[in-house]
Coordinates of C-alpha atoms in Angstrom, one line a residue:
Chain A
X318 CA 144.3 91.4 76.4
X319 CA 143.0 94.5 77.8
X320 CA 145.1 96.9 79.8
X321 CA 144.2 97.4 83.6
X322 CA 144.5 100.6 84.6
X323 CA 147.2 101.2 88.2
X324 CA 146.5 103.9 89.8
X325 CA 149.8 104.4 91.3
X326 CA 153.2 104.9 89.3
X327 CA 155.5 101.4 90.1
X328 CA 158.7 101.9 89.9
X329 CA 161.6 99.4 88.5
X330 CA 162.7 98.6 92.3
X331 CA 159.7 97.1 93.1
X332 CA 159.9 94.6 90.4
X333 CA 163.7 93.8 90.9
X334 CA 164.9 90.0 92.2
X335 CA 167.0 89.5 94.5
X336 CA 166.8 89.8 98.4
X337 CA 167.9 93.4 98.7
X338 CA 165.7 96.2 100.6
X339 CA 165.2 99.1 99.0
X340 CA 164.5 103.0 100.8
X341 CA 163.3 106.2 99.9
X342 CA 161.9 104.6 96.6
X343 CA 164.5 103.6 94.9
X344 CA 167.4 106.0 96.4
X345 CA 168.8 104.0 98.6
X346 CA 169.6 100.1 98.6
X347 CA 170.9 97.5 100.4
X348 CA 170.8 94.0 102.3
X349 CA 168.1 92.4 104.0
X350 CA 169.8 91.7 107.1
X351 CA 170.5 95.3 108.7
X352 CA 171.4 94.6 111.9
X353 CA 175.1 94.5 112.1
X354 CA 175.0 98.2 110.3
X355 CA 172.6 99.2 112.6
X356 CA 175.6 98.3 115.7
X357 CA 178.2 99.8 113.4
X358 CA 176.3 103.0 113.4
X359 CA 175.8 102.8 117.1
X360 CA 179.2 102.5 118.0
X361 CA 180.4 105.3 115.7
X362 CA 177.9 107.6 116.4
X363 CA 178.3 106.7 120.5
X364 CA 182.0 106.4 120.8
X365 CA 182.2 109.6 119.2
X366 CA 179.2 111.4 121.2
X367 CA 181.0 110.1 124.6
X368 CA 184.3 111.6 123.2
X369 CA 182.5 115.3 122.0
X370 CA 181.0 115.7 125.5
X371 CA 183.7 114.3 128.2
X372 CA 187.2 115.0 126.1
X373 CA 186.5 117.9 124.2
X374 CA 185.4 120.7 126.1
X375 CA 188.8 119.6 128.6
X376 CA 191.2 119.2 125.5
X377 CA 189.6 122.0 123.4
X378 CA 190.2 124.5 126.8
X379 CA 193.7 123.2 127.5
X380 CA 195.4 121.9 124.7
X381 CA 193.7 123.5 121.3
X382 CA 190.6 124.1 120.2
X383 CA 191.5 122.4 116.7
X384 CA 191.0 119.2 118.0
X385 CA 187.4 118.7 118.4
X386 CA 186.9 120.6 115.1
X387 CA 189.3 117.9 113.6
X388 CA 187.1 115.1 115.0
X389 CA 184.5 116.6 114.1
X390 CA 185.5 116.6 110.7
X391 CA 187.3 113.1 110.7
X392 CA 184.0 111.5 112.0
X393 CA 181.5 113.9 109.1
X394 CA 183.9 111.8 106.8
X395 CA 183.4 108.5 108.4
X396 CA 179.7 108.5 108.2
X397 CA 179.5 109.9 104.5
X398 CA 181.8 107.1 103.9
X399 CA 179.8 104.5 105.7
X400 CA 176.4 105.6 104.5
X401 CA 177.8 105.8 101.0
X402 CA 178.8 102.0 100.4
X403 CA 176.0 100.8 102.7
X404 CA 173.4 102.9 100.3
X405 CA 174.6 102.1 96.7
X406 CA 174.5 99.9 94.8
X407 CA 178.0 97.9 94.9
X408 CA 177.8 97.3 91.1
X409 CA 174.9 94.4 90.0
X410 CA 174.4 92.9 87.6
X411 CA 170.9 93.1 86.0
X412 CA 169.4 89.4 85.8
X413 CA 168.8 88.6 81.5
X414 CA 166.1 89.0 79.4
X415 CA 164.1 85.9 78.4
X416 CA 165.5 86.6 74.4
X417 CA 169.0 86.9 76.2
X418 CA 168.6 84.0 77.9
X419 CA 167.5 82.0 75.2
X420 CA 170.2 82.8 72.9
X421 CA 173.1 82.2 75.6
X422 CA 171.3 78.6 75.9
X423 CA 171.5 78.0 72.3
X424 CA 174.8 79.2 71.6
X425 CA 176.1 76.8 74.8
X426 CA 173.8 74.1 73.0
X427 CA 175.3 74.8 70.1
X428 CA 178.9 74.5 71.5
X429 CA 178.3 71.4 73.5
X430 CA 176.5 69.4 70.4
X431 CA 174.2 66.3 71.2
X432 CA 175.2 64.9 74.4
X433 CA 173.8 61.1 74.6
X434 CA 170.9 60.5 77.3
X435 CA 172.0 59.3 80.7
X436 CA 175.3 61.6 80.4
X437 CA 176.2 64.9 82.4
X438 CA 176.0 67.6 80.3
X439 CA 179.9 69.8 80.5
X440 CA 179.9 72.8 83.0
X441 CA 179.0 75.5 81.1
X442 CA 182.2 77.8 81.4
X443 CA 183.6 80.2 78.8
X444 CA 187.1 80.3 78.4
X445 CA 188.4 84.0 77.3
X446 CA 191.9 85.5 76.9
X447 CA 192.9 88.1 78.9
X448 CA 196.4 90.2 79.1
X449 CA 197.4 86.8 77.6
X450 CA 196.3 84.4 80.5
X451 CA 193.1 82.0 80.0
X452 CA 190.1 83.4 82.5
X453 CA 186.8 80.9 82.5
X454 CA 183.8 82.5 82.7
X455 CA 181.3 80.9 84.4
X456 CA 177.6 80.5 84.0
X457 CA 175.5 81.8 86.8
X458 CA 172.3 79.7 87.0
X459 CA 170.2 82.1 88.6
X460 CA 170.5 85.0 86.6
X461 CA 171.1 83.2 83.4
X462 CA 174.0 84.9 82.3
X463 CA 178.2 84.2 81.8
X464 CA 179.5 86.3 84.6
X465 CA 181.4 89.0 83.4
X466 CA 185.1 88.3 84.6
X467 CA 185.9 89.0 88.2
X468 CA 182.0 89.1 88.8
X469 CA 180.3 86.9 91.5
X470 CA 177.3 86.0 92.7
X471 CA 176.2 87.1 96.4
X472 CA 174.3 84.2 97.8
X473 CA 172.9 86.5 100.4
X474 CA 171.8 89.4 98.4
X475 CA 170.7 86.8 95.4
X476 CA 172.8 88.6 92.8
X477 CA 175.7 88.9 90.5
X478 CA 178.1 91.7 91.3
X479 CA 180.5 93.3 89.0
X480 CA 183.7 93.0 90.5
X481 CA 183.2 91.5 93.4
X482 CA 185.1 92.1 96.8
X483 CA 182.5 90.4 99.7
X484 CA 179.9 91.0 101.1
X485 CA 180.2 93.0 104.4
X486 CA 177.7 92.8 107.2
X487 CA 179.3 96.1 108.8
X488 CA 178.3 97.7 106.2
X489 CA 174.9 95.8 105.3
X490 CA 175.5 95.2 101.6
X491 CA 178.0 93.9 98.8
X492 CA 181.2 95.4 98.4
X493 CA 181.7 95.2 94.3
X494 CA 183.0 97.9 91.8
X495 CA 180.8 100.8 92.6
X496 CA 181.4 100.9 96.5
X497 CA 185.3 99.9 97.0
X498 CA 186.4 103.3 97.0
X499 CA 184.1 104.4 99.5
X500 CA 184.9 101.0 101.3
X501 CA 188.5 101.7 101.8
X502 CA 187.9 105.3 102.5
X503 CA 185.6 104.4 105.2
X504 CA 188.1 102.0 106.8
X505 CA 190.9 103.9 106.4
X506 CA 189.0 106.9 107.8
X507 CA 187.8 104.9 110.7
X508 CA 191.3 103.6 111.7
X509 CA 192.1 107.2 111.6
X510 CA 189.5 108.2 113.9
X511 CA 189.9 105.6 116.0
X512 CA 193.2 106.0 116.7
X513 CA 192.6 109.4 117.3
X514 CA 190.1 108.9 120.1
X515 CA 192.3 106.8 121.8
X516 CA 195.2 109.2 121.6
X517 CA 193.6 111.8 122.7
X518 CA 191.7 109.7 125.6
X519 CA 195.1 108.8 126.9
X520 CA 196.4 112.4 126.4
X521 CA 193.2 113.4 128.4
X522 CA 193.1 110.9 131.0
X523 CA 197.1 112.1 131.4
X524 CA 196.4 115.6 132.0
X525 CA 194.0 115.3 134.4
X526 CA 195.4 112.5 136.2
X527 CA 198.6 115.4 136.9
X528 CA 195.7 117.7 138.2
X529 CA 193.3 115.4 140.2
X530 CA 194.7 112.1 140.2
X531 CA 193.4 109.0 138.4
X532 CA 190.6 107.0 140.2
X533 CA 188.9 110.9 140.0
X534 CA 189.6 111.6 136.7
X535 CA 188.2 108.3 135.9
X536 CA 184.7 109.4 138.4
X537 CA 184.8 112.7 136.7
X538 CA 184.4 111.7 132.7
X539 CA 183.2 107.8 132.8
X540 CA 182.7 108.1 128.9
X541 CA 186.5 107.8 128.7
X542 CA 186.6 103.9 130.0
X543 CA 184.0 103.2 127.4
X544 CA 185.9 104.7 124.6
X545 CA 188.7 103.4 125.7
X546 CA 187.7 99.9 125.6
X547 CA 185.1 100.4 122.4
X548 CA 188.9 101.8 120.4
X549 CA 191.3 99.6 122.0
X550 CA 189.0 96.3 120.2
X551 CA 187.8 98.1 117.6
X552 CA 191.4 99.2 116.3
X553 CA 193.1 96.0 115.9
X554 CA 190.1 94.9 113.0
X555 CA 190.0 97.9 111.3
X556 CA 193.4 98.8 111.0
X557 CA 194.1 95.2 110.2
X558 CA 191.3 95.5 107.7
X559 CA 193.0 98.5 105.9
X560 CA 195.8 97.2 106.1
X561 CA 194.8 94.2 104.3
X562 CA 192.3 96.2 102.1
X563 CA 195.8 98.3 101.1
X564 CA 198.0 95.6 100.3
X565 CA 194.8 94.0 97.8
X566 CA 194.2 97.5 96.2
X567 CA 198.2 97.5 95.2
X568 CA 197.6 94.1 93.7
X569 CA 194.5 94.7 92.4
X570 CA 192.6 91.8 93.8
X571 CA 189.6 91.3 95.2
X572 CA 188.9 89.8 98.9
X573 CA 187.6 87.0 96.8
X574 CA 189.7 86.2 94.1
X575 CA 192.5 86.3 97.2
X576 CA 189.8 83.6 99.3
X577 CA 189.9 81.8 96.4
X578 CA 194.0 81.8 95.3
X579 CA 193.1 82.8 92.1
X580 CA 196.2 84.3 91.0
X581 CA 198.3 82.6 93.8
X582 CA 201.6 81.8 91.1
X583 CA 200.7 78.1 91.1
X584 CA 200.3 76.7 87.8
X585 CA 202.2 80.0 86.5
X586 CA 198.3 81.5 86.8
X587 CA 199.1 85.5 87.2
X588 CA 196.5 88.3 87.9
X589 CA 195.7 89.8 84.8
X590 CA 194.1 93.0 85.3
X591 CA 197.0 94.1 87.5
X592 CA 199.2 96.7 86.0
X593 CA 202.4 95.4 87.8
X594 CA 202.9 99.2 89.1
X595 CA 201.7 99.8 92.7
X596 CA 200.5 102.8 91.9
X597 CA 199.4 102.7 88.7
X598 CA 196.7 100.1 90.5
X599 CA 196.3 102.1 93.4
X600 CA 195.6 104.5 91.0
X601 CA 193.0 102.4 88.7
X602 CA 191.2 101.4 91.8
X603 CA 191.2 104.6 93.7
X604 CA 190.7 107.2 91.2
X605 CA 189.4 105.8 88.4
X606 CA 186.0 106.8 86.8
X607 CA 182.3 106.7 88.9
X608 CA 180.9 103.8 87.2
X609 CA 177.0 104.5 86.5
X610 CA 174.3 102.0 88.1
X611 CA 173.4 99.9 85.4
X612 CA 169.8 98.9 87.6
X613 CA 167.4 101.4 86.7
X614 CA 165.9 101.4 89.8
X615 CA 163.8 104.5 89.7
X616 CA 162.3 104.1 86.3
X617 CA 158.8 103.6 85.9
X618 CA 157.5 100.6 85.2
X619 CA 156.0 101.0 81.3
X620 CA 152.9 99.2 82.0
X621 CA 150.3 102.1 81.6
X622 CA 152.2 105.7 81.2
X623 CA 154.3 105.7 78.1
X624 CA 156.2 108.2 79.7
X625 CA 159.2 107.2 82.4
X626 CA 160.7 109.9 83.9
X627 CA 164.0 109.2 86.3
X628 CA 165.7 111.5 88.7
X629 CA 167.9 109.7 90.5
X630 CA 171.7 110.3 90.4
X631 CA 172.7 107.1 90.3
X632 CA 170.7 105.7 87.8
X633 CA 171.0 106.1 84.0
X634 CA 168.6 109.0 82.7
X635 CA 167.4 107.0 79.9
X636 CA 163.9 106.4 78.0
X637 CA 164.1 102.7 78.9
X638 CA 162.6 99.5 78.2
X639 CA 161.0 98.2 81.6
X640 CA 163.2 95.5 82.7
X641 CA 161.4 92.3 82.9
X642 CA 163.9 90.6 84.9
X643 CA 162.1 87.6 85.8
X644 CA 162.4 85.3 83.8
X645 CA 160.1 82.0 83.3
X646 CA 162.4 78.8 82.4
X647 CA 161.1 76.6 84.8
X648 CA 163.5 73.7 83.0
X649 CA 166.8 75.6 83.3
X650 CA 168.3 74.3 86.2
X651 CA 169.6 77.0 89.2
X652 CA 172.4 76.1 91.3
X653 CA 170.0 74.0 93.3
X654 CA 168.6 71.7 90.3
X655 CA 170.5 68.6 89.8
X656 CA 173.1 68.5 86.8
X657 CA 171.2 66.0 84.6
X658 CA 168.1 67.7 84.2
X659 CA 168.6 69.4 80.8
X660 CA 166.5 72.0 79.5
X661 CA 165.4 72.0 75.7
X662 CA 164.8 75.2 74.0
X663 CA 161.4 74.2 73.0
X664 CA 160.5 73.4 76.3
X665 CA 161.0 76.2 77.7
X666 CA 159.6 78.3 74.4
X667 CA 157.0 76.2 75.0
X668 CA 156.1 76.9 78.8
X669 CA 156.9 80.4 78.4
X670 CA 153.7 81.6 77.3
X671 CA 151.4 80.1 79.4
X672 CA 152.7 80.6 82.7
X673 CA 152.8 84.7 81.1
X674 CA 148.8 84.0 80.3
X675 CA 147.6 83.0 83.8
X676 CA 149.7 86.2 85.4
X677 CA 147.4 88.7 83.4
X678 CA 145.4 90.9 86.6
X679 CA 147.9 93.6 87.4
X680 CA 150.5 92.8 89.7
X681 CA 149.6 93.4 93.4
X682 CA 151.7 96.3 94.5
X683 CA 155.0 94.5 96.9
X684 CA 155.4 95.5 100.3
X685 CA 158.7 97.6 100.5
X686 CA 161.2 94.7 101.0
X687 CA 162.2 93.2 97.6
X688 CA 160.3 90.9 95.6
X689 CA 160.3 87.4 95.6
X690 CA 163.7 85.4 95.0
X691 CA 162.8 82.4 93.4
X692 CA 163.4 83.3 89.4
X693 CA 162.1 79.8 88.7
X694 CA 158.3 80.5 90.1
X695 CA 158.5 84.2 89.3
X696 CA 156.3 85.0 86.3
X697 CA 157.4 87.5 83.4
X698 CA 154.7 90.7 83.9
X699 CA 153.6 91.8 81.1
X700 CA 153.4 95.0 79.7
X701 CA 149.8 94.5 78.4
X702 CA 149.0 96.6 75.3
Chain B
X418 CA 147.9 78.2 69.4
X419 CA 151.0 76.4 71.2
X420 CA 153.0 75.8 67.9
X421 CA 152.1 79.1 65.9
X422 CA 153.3 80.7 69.5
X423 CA 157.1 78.8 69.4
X424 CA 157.9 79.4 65.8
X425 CA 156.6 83.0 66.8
X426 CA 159.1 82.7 69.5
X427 CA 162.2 80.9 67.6
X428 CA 161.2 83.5 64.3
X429 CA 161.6 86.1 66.8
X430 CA 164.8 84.9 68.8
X431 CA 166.5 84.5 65.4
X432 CA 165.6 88.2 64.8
X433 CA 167.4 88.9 67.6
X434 CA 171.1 89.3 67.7
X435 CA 173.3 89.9 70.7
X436 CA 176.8 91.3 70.4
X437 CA 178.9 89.7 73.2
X438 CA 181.9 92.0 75.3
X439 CA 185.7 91.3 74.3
X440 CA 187.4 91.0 77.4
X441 CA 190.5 90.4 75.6
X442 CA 192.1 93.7 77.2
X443 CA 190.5 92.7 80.4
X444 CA 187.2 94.6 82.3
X445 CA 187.0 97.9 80.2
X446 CA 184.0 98.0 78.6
X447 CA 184.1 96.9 75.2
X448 CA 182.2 94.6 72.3
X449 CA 183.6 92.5 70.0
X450 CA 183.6 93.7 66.6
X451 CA 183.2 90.3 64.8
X452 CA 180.4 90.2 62.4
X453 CA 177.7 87.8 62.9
X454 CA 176.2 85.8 60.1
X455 CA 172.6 86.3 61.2
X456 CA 173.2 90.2 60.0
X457 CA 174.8 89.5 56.7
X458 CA 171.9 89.9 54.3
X459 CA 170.8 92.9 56.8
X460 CA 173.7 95.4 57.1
X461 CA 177.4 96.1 55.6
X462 CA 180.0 94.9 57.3
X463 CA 181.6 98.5 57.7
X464 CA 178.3 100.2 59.0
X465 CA 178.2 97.5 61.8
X466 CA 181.9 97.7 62.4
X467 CA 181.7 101.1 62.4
X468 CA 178.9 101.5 64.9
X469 CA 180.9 98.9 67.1
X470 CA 184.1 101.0 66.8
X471 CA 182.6 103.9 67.7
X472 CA 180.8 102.8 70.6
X473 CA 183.6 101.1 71.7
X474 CA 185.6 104.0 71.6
X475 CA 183.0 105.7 73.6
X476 CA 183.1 103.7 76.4
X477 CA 186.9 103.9 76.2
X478 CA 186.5 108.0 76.8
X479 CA 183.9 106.9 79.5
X480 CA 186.5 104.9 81.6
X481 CA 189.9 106.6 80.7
X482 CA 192.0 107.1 83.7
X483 CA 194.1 110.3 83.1
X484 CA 194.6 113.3 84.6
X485 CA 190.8 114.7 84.3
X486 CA 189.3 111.3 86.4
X487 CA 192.4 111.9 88.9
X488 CA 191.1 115.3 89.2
X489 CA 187.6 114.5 89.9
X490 CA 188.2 111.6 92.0
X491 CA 190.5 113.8 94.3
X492 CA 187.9 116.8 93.7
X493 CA 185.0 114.3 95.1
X494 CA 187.0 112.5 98.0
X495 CA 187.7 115.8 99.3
X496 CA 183.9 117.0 99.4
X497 CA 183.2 113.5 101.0
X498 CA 181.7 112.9 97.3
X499 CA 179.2 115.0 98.6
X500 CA 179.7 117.1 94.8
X501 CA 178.3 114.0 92.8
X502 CA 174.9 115.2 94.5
X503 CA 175.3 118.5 92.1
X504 CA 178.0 117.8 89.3
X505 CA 177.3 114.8 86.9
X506 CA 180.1 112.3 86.4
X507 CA 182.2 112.1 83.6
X508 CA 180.7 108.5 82.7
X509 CA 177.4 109.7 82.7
X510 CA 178.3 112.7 80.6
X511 CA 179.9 110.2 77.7
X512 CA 176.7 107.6 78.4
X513 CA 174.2 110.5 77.4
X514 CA 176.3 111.2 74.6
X515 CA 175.9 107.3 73.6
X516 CA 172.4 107.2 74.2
X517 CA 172.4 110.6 71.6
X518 CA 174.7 108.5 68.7
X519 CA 172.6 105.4 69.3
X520 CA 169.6 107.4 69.0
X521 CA 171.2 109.0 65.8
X522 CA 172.1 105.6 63.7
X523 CA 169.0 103.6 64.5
X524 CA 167.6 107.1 62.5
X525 CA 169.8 107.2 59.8
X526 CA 171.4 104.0 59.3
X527 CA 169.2 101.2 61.0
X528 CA 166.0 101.6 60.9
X529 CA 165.4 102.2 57.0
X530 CA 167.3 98.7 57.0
X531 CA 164.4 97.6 59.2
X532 CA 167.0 96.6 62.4
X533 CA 167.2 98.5 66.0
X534 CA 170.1 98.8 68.4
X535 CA 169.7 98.8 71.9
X536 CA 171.6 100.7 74.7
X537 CA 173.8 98.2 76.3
X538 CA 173.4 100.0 79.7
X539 CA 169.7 98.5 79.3
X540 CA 171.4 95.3 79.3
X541 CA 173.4 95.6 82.2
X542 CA 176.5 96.7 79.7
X543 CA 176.7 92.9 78.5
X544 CA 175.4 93.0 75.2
X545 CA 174.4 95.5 72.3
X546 CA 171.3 94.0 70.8
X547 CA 170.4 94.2 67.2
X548 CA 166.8 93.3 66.2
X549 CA 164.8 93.4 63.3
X550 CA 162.1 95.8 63.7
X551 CA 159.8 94.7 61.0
X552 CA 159.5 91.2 62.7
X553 CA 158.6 93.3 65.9
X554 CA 155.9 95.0 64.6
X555 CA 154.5 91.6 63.3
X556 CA 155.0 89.7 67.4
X557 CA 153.3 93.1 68.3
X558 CA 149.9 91.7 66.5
X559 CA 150.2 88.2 68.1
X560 CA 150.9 89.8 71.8
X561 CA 147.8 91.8 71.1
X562 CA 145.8 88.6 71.2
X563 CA 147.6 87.0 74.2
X564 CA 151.1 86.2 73.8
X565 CA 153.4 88.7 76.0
X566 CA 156.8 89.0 75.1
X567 CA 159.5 91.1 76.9
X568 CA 160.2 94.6 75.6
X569 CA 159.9 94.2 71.8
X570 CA 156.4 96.5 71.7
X571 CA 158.4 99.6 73.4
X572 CA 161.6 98.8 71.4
X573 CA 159.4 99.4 68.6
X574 CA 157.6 102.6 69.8
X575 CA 160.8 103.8 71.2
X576 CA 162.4 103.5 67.4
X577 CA 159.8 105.8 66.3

């Protein structure tokens, strides 16, 4: 099988399943559907411009010149925040290896022994102890692996994410165990931006209202109704939200695990990973360690170069084997395959290789959004040697 | 060509031995320590639980939460995180120094037994694979005339 020769460097993004976009090759990631970030940045970035150019220059001149800098500050914060969970990567979970793969479905084979033709094979759950309560861990069809515990998989963004919370359309991407921090610091810095603009609108409006009355203070800086109205909605949903977001972190839940009443009380079922310490959870969650990306999305592709360099900061600086995520099993079922079609290892060691032998030209370079999703059509590329 | 290829396949799987996570003390990263049979005529039982241990005790550094993540967690909220752009985390400090000891006992200790270690952060941090190298070399000739399997050809070149 002879090599053919790319002449540009691919790197691991391009490759990667799942339905997220990636920017600025490889740096920055998120969802497909952008749209509702692209209104959150709007209304920040306007509600704030209307407040910098009708309130301040009055409130900086008559009350102190602190308080623009403060917003100016408080709203820097907001969009580091913002940008920073809506740009990494909340924590997924890389799809397995064909070998993995293989041995997770003979070790469940093995566990579940011969089940007779015509029956439902048993869900394939792992049951593990932790803090002395029984978690199952169950299998995720797609990327062919036991989710880790307190993992889920994001239907919209097509992957399994480590610990995770939702996914948030505000922000255009998962919210798992990399990006809650910045999460909750965006929405707690919001609520306190937002409920700063509307202070100081109504201190504004006040002041001049004494001096020229209100129907002219109203003609003189129109931004103000705007704000007004854009804060007054906006604060009830994102204070609620930190509110909520607060009382979760001191329990150490997830938005999902609390969806789902996993650790409710009923059936004496209690959460686990909490610490039973407000702030010792508050703590873990807020201030714990920067957990590394474990997608290596800016390594190169090992098809030619022997050599992958990465440079990213979010990814693992590593000489690493090229992650052929895609995986050929065509008779492992997905969550879309009915129950009682049951794969057989030799089947699928069977297909394996000649679905790999057809794929051999090299791969046609994807357009910037992400590969294709289907893992069951997708063919394993080969790193021809 | 379609049976040699699946005992190729099922020689090579059983060459290939994946060392599950113990969530027993819930999310922190850590592998159990249980021996598997398939490495029994490969490797002591101490080396491997050794390795495990030590690796496992790594990632326990790696994820500590003390006074020194406190520090850089309030350190990095208060630049708006904006200092990860020029300071490298704590996590990434301890995974290069995994990547260094894993590097070090494939050297010494595995590879002269013929086996190989991968980085679990290559696998997503869900498994530390152990393979047999020699059988690698020997998939390498069959992929040379057609068969393509994931990885093993640069697992091999990476050992040396």
């Amino acid at each position: 099988m002879s090599a053919v020769m790319i002449t540009r460097k691919v790197r691991k993004w391009e490759k990667l399943p799942g339905k997220n976009t990636f920017c600025c090759d490889g740096r920055v990631m998120m969802a497909r559907q952008k749209g509702v970030f692209y209104l959150t940045l709007f209304l920040i970035i306007g509600t704030c411009s209307l407040f910098f150019a009708f309130e301040c220059p009055y409130l900086a001149v008559n009350l102190s010149p602190a308080i623009p800098v403060f917003a100016a500050l408080l709203f820097l914060f907001v969009m580091a925040m913002l940008l920073r969970t809506s740009f990494s990567d909340p924590g997924v979970l890389p799809r397995a290896l064909p070998e993995e793969a293989t041995f997770i479905e003979m070790e469940i084979e093995a566990a579940n022994g011969n089940v007779p033709a015509g029956q439902r094979p048993p869900p394939r759950i792992r049951n593990v102890q932790i803090n002395n309560q029984i978690v199952k861990l169950k299998y995720c069809y797609t990327c062919k692996i036991f989710r880790p515990p307190r993992a889920s998989h994001c239907s919209i963004c097509d992957n399994c994410v480590d610990r995770f919370d939702h996914h948030c359309p505000w922000v255009g991407n998962c919210v798992g165990k990399r990006n809650y921090r910045y999460f909750y610091l965006f929405t707690l810095s919001l609520s306190l931006l937002t409920i700063y603009i509307f202070t100081f609108d109504i201190v504004h409006v006040v002041m001049r209202s004494v001096d020229s009355g209100f129907l002219n203070t109203l003609k003189e800086t129109p931004g103000t109704v705007l704000e007004v109205l854009v804060c007054f909605f906006t604060l009830w949903s994102v204070v609620g939200l930190t509110g909520f977001h607060t009382y979760l972190i001191s329990l150490n839940q997830t938005t999902n695990e609390d969806i789902k009443g996993s650790w409710s009380g009923k059936n004496r079922v209690q959460n686990p990973y909490s610490h039973k310490n407000i702030i010792k959870n508050c703590c873990e969650v807020l201030c714990g360690p920067a957990y590394p990306s474990v997608l290596d999305r800016r390594g190169l592709m090992q098809e030619d170069s022997p050599a992958s360099e990465t440079s990213p900061p979010s990814s693992s600086s590593m000489n690493s084997v090229p992650q052929t995520t895609k995986t050929t099993a065509p008779l492992i079922p997905n969550e879309h395959t009915p129950d009682d079609v049951k794969p057989s290892i030799a089947d699928s060691a069977e297909k394996t290789p000649s679905p790999k032998e057809e794929e051999s030209p090299a791969p046609k370079l994807p357009p910037l959004a992400s590969p294709e999703t289907d893992a069951e059509t997708s063919i394993i590329k080969d790193k021809a040697h | 060509m379609s049976p040699d290829i699946q005992l190729e396949h099922s020689a090579s799987l059983a060459n290939k031995v994946f060392i599950q996570r113990d969530y027993s003390e819930g999310t922190t990263c850590k592998f159990q320590t249980k021996f598997p049979s398939e490495l029994e005529s490969r490797i002591e039982r101490t080396l491997f639980e050794d390795t495990v241990k030590t690796l496992n005790n790594y990632y326990a550094e790696a994820e500590k939460i003390g006074g020194q993540s406190y520090l850089e967690g309030c350190l990095a909220c208060a630049t708006a995180y904006l200092i990860f752009l020029c300071m490298e985390t704590r996590y990434e400090k301890v995974l290069k120094k995994i990547a260094k000891y894993i590097q070090e006992q494939n050297e010494k200790i595995y590879a002269p037994r013929g086996l190989l270690i991968t980085d679990p952060i290559e696998r997503g941090m869900r498994v530390v694979s152990f393979e047999c190298a020699w059988l690698c070399v020997y998939a390498c000739k069959s992929i040379s005339m057609g068969e393509k399997d994931g990885g093993r050809r640069e697992e091999v070149s990476k050992q040396e």
